[in-house]
Coordinates of C-alpha atoms in Angstrom, one line a residue:
M237 CA 62.8 206.1 -76.8
I238 CA 63.1 204.8 -80.3
N239 CA 60.0 205.1 -82.4
L240 CA 59.3 202.0 -84.4
P241 CA 57.9 202.2 -87.8
I242 CA 54.2 202.1 -88.0
K243 CA 54.2 198.9 -90.1
E244 CA 56.3 197.1 -87.4
K245 CA 54.0 198.3 -84.6
I246 CA 51.0 196.9 -86.5
M247 CA 52.8 193.5 -87.0
K248 CA 53.6 193.3 -83.3
K249 CA 50.0 194.1 -82.4
D250 CA 48.7 191.4 -84.8
T251 CA 51.1 188.9 -83.2
R252 CA 49.7 189.6 -79.8
V253 CA 46.1 189.3 -81.1
N254 CA 46.9 186.0 -82.8
K255 CA 48.5 184.7 -79.6
G256 CA 45.4 185.6 -77.7
K257 CA 43.2 183.9 -80.3
G258 CA 45.5 180.8 -80.2
K259 CA 45.1 180.6 -76.4
K260 CA 41.3 180.8 -76.7
K261 CA 41.3 178.2 -79.4
R262 CA 43.3 175.8 -77.3
K263 CA 41.0 176.4 -74.3
W264 CA 38.0 175.7 -76.5
L265 CA 39.6 172.5 -77.8
W266 CA 40.3 171.3 -74.3
V267 CA 36.5 171.6 -73.6
A268 CA 35.2 170.5 -77.0
T269 CA 37.4 167.4 -77.5
P270 CA 36.0 165.4 -74.5
L271 CA 32.5 166.4 -75.5
L272 CA 33.1 165.3 -79.0
I273 CA 34.5 162.0 -77.8
I274 CA 31.5 161.5 -75.5
L275 CA 29.1 162.3 -78.4
A276 CA 30.9 159.9 -80.6
V277 CA 30.7 157.1 -78.0
V278 CA 27.0 157.8 -77.4
L279 CA 26.3 157.7 -81.2
V280 CA 28.3 154.5 -81.7
F281 CA 26.7 152.9 -78.6
G282 CA 23.3 154.1 -79.7
F283 CA 23.8 152.7 -83.1
H284 CA 24.9 149.4 -81.6
L285 CA 21.9 149.3 -79.3
T286 CA 19.5 150.2 -82.1
N287 CA 20.8 147.3 -84.2
K288 CA 20.6 145.0 -81.2
I289 CA 17.0 146.0 -80.4
A290 CA 16.1 145.5 -84.0
D291 CA 17.7 142.0 -84.0
M292 CA 16.0 141.1 -80.7
T293 CA 12.6 142.3 -81.9
N294 CA 12.9 140.5 -85.2
A295 CA 13.9 137.3 -83.4
A296 CA 11.1 137.6 -80.8
H297 CA 8.4 138.5 -83.4
Q298 CA 5.6 136.0 -83.4
Q299 CA 2.3 136.8 -85.1
L300 CA -1.0 135.7 -83.7
E301 CA -3.1 133.2 -85.6
R302 CA -5.7 135.8 -86.3
G303 CA -3.2 138.0 -88.2
D304 CA -2.3 141.6 -87.6
K305 CA -5.8 142.8 -86.8
S306 CA -8.0 142.2 -83.7
N307 CA -11.3 140.7 -84.5
K308 CA -12.8 143.7 -82.7
R309 CA -11.2 146.1 -85.2
I310 CA -12.4 147.1 -88.6
E311 CA -8.9 148.0 -89.7
P312 CA -5.4 147.3 -88.2
V313 CA -4.0 149.9 -85.9
Y314 CA -0.4 151.0 -85.5
P315 CA 1.5 152.8 -82.7
G316 CA 2.5 156.2 -83.8
K317 CA -0.7 157.1 -85.6
D318 CA -3.5 155.2 -83.8
N319 CA -4.7 154.5 -80.3
F320 CA -3.8 150.9 -79.4
S321 CA -3.6 148.3 -76.6
V322 CA -1.0 145.8 -75.4
L323 CA -1.5 142.7 -73.3
F324 CA 1.5 141.9 -71.1
I325 CA 1.7 138.2 -70.2
G326 CA 4.1 136.9 -67.6
V327 CA 4.5 133.1 -67.5
D328 CA 6.4 130.7 -65.3
E329 CA 7.5 128.7 -68.2
R330 CA 10.3 126.1 -67.8
E331 CA 12.6 125.0 -70.6
G332 CA 10.9 122.3 -72.7
E333 CA 7.4 123.0 -71.3
R334 CA 4.8 123.4 -74.0
K335 CA 1.9 124.5 -71.7
S336 CA 1.9 126.9 -68.8
R337 CA -0.5 129.2 -67.0
S338 CA -0.1 132.9 -67.1
D339 CA 0.9 134.4 -63.7
V340 CA 0.6 138.0 -64.7
L341 CA -1.9 139.7 -67.1
L342 CA -1.7 143.4 -67.6
L343 CA -3.7 145.2 -70.3
A344 CA -2.4 148.7 -71.2
T345 CA -4.1 151.2 -73.5
F346 CA -2.4 154.1 -75.2
N347 CA -4.0 157.3 -76.4
K348 CA -2.1 159.1 -79.2
N349 CA -3.6 162.6 -78.6
D350 CA -2.3 163.1 -75.0
H351 CA 0.1 160.2 -74.9
S352 CA -1.6 158.9 -71.8
I353 CA -1.4 155.3 -70.7
K354 CA -4.0 153.3 -68.6
M355 CA -3.1 149.9 -67.2
L356 CA -5.5 147.3 -65.9
S357 CA -4.4 144.3 -63.7
L358 CA -6.4 141.2 -64.3
P359 CA -6.4 138.9 -61.2
R360 CA -5.1 135.5 -62.2
D361 CA -7.9 133.7 -60.3
S362 CA -10.7 135.7 -62.0
R363 CA -13.5 133.3 -63.0
V364 CA -14.3 133.9 -66.7
Q365 CA -15.6 132.1 -69.7
I366 CA -12.8 130.8 -71.8
P367 CA -13.9 131.0 -75.4
G368 CA -14.6 127.5 -76.8
H369 CA -14.0 125.9 -73.5
Y370 CA -15.6 126.4 -70.0
E371 CA -15.8 128.8 -67.1
T372 CA -12.7 128.8 -65.0
K373 CA -9.7 130.9 -63.9
I374 CA -8.5 133.4 -66.5
N375 CA -4.9 132.2 -66.2
T376 CA -6.0 128.8 -67.6
A377 CA -6.5 130.4 -71.0
H378 CA -2.8 130.4 -71.8
F379 CA -2.5 126.8 -70.7
L380 CA -5.4 125.7 -73.0
G381 CA -4.5 127.7 -76.1
G382 CA -1.4 129.8 -75.6
V383 CA -1.1 133.5 -76.3
D384 CA -3.9 133.4 -78.9
L385 CA -6.5 132.1 -76.4
A386 CA -5.2 134.4 -73.6
V387 CA -5.7 137.4 -75.9
E388 CA -9.1 136.3 -77.1
T389 CA -10.3 135.7 -73.5
V390 CA -9.3 139.2 -72.4
E391 CA -11.0 140.7 -75.5
E392 CA -14.3 138.8 -74.8
L393 CA -14.2 139.7 -71.1
L394 CA -13.8 143.4 -71.6
D395 CA -15.2 143.8 -75.1
V396 CA -12.1 145.8 -76.2
P397 CA -9.5 144.9 -78.8
V398 CA -6.1 143.6 -77.8
D399 CA -3.9 144.9 -80.6
Y400 CA -0.5 143.7 -79.4
Y401 CA 0.9 141.4 -76.8
V402 CA 4.3 140.9 -75.1
K403 CA 5.0 137.6 -73.4
L404 CA 7.9 137.3 -71.0
N405 CA 8.9 134.4 -68.8
F406 CA 10.3 134.7 -65.3
D407 CA 13.9 133.8 -66.3
A408 CA 14.1 137.0 -68.3
F409 CA 12.5 138.9 -65.4
I410 CA 15.2 137.7 -63.0
D411 CA 18.1 138.3 -65.5
V412 CA 16.9 141.8 -66.5
I413 CA 16.8 143.0 -62.8
D414 CA 20.1 141.4 -62.1
A415 CA 21.6 143.1 -65.1
L416 CA 20.3 146.5 -63.9
G417 CA 21.9 145.9 -60.5
G418 CA 18.6 145.3 -58.7
V419 CA 15.5 147.4 -58.0
T420 CA 14.5 149.4 -54.9
V421 CA 11.0 148.7 -53.5
D422 CA 9.0 149.2 -50.3
V423 CA 8.2 145.8 -48.8
P424 CA 4.9 146.3 -47.0
F425 CA 5.4 143.5 -44.4
T426 CA 7.9 140.7 -43.7
F427 CA 7.2 137.4 -45.5
S428 CA 8.9 134.4 -46.9
E429 CA 8.5 132.8 -50.3
M430 CA 10.1 129.8 -52.0
D431 CA 12.7 130.4 -54.7
S432 CA 11.8 129.9 -58.4
K433 CA 14.4 127.3 -59.2
D434 CA 13.8 124.2 -57.1
H435 CA 11.2 125.6 -54.7
K436 CA 13.4 124.3 -51.8
N437 CA 15.0 127.5 -50.5
A438 CA 13.0 130.2 -48.7
I439 CA 13.5 133.8 -49.6
T440 CA 12.7 136.1 -46.7
L441 CA 11.9 139.8 -47.4
H442 CA 11.8 142.1 -44.4
K443 CA 9.4 145.1 -44.1
G444 CA 10.9 148.4 -45.3
T445 CA 12.7 149.8 -48.3
H446 CA 15.2 147.4 -49.8
T447 CA 17.1 146.9 -53.1
L448 CA 16.2 143.4 -54.4
N449 CA 18.0 141.2 -56.8
G450 CA 16.2 139.3 -59.5
E451 CA 15.2 136.2 -57.5
E452 CA 14.1 138.4 -54.5
A453 CA 12.1 140.7 -56.8
L454 CA 10.3 137.7 -58.3
A455 CA 9.4 136.5 -54.8
F456 CA 8.1 140.0 -54.1
V457 CA 5.8 140.0 -57.1
R458 CA 4.6 136.4 -56.9
M459 CA 3.7 136.1 -53.2
R460 CA -0.1 136.1 -52.9
K461 CA -1.5 133.8 -50.2
K462 CA 0.2 135.6 -47.3
D463 CA -1.0 139.0 -48.5
P464 CA -4.2 140.2 -46.6
L465 CA -5.2 141.9 -49.9
G466 CA -4.7 138.7 -51.9
D467 CA -4.4 139.3 -55.7
F468 CA -4.9 143.1 -55.3
G469 CA -1.9 143.3 -53.0
R470 CA 0.1 141.3 -55.4
N471 CA -1.0 143.5 -58.3
E472 CA 0.2 146.6 -56.4
R473 CA 3.6 145.0 -55.8
Q474 CA 3.9 144.1 -59.5
K475 CA 3.2 147.7 -60.4
Q476 CA 5.8 148.9 -57.9
V477 CA 8.5 146.6 -59.4
I478 CA 7.5 147.7 -63.0
Q479 CA 7.9 151.3 -61.9
A480 CA 11.2 150.6 -60.3
I481 CA 12.5 148.9 -63.4
I482 CA 11.4 151.8 -65.6
E483 CA 13.1 154.4 -63.3
K484 CA 16.3 152.3 -63.1
S485 CA 16.4 151.8 -66.9
A486 CA 15.8 155.5 -67.5
S487 CA 18.8 156.6 -65.4
I488 CA 22.0 157.6 -67.1
S489 CA 24.0 155.2 -64.9
S490 CA 22.1 152.3 -66.4
I491 CA 23.1 153.1 -70.1
N492 CA 26.1 150.8 -70.0
K493 CA 23.9 148.0 -68.7
Y494 CA 21.5 148.0 -71.7
D495 CA 23.6 145.6 -73.6
D496 CA 23.3 143.0 -70.8
V497 CA 19.6 143.6 -70.4
L498 CA 19.0 142.9 -74.1
D499 CA 21.2 139.8 -74.0
N500 CA 19.2 138.5 -71.0
I501 CA 15.9 139.0 -72.6
G502 CA 17.1 136.8 -75.5
D503 CA 14.9 133.8 -76.2
N504 CA 12.6 134.6 -73.2
L505 CA 10.4 137.1 -75.1
T506 CA 7.8 136.8 -77.8
T507 CA 5.7 139.7 -79.2
N508 CA 3.8 140.7 -82.3
L509 CA 5.3 144.2 -82.1
T510 CA 7.8 145.0 -84.8
F511 CA 10.9 147.1 -84.5
Q512 CA 9.1 150.0 -86.2
N513 CA 6.2 149.6 -83.6
V514 CA 8.7 149.8 -80.8
V515 CA 10.3 152.9 -82.2
A516 CA 6.9 154.5 -82.5
L517 CA 6.4 154.1 -78.7
H518 CA 8.9 156.9 -78.1
P519 CA 6.3 159.7 -77.6
Y520 CA 4.9 157.7 -74.6
A521 CA 8.2 157.7 -72.7
K522 CA 7.3 160.7 -70.6
S523 CA 4.0 159.2 -69.6
I524 CA 5.4 156.0 -68.2
S525 CA 5.9 157.5 -64.7
S526 CA 2.3 158.7 -64.6
I527 CA 0.4 155.5 -65.8
E528 CA -3.2 155.4 -64.5
S529 CA -3.7 152.1 -62.7
M530 CA -7.1 150.4 -62.8
K531 CA -8.5 147.3 -61.1
L532 CA -11.6 145.2 -61.3
K533 CA -13.9 144.7 -58.3
G534 CA -15.2 141.4 -57.2
H535 CA -15.5 138.9 -54.3
D536 CA -14.0 135.6 -53.2
L537 CA -15.6 132.4 -54.4
N538 CA -15.2 128.8 -53.2
I539 CA -16.4 126.3 -55.8
N540 CA -15.9 122.6 -55.2
G541 CA -13.1 123.4 -52.8
G542 CA -11.3 125.6 -55.3
Y543 CA -10.7 129.4 -54.9
Y544 CA -11.9 131.8 -57.5
F545 CA -12.3 135.6 -57.7
G546 CA -15.8 136.4 -58.8
L547 CA -15.8 139.5 -61.0
D548 CA -18.4 142.2 -60.4
P549 CA -20.3 142.5 -63.7
E550 CA -20.9 146.2 -63.1
S551 CA -17.2 146.8 -62.5
V552 CA -16.3 144.9 -65.7
A553 CA -18.8 147.0 -67.7
D554 CA -17.6 150.3 -66.2
T555 CA -14.0 149.3 -66.9
S556 CA -14.8 148.4 -70.5
T557 CA -16.4 151.8 -71.0
I558 CA -13.4 153.6 -69.6
L559 CA -11.0 151.6 -71.8
K560 CA -13.1 152.2 -74.9
E561 CA -13.2 155.9 -74.3
H562 CA -9.4 155.9 -73.9
L563 CA -9.0 154.1 -77.1
E564 CA -11.7 156.4 -78.6
I565 CA -13.9 153.5 -79.6
S566 CA -17.6 154.2 -79.9
T567 CA -19.7 152.3 -77.4
T568 CA -21.6 150.9 -80.5
D569 CA -18.3 149.8 -82.1
T570 CA -18.4 146.4 -80.4
A571 CA -17.2 143.0 -81.6
S572 CA -20.6 142.2 -83.2
S573 CA -20.9 145.5 -85.0
A574 CA -17.3 145.3 -86.3
S575 CA -17.8 141.7 -87.6
D576 CA -21.1 142.7 -89.2
E577 CA -19.3 145.3 -91.3

């Protein structure tokens, strides 16, 4: 055997070590490169969506006539640092129509300490006093005075501030669900409902678990007269669809659909939330799946041949107290005391 010089042995050993390192480096690159590409796509797409959400929010922004502070607040409140409330208004508003009744009214309160959310469904036929007008169904408030009067009516009924509102028409509702590829719900019983376009074609939904497209989902949430629970049954179906939309939107498979969702909201949304307000809602994302649902008690009323839902005053008072506690508003901090100050 020929003995190689020590220096040559060391050089050969270094070559083997470097080759080993080179193989490891190449293996690492094979793994890291796809991850870096995915990360870059996510960052670019996220930047694109952020800009798109900002543009959409700015275009949809519409301040209430009262300004940025509820008349039941001493100071304005802001998501991110205060407890606040949002009134969601769903309307069947056709292009060119200037007046429409609200078909959906949901009041949500947000607590900054535990990031909890409470949501109250207000039956559309609830008989209430419309400020400056008369006693009639709560859905008439939007017809008489738009979003401003709808907000004021809810505030006066519950004696709690409505800090923000989001108004969405049913065209956007249909388009968003179609953009997401439909939503899966549990249909409690078989029923038929007319379509929303020309009210000529019946949409039949069969009992059981089904994935509904936008038009079918709208029929699912709007049907009321054939439900033995009336408005309460409809409210439960509305919550089920909202939950389904949230779960579908949160799934990774829906990320590539966000662009279409934002496009379809377009001109069909108005709100007094700013882009900064929307960003500040991020801490509540984990609480969306555990929203506490509330409802008002009452009884059926027939007045001059018209149907109304008579609200139980005790239920209204109890609900008001719960919402005030969630917003951490003192029971003495009412509209009158706030205005006096």
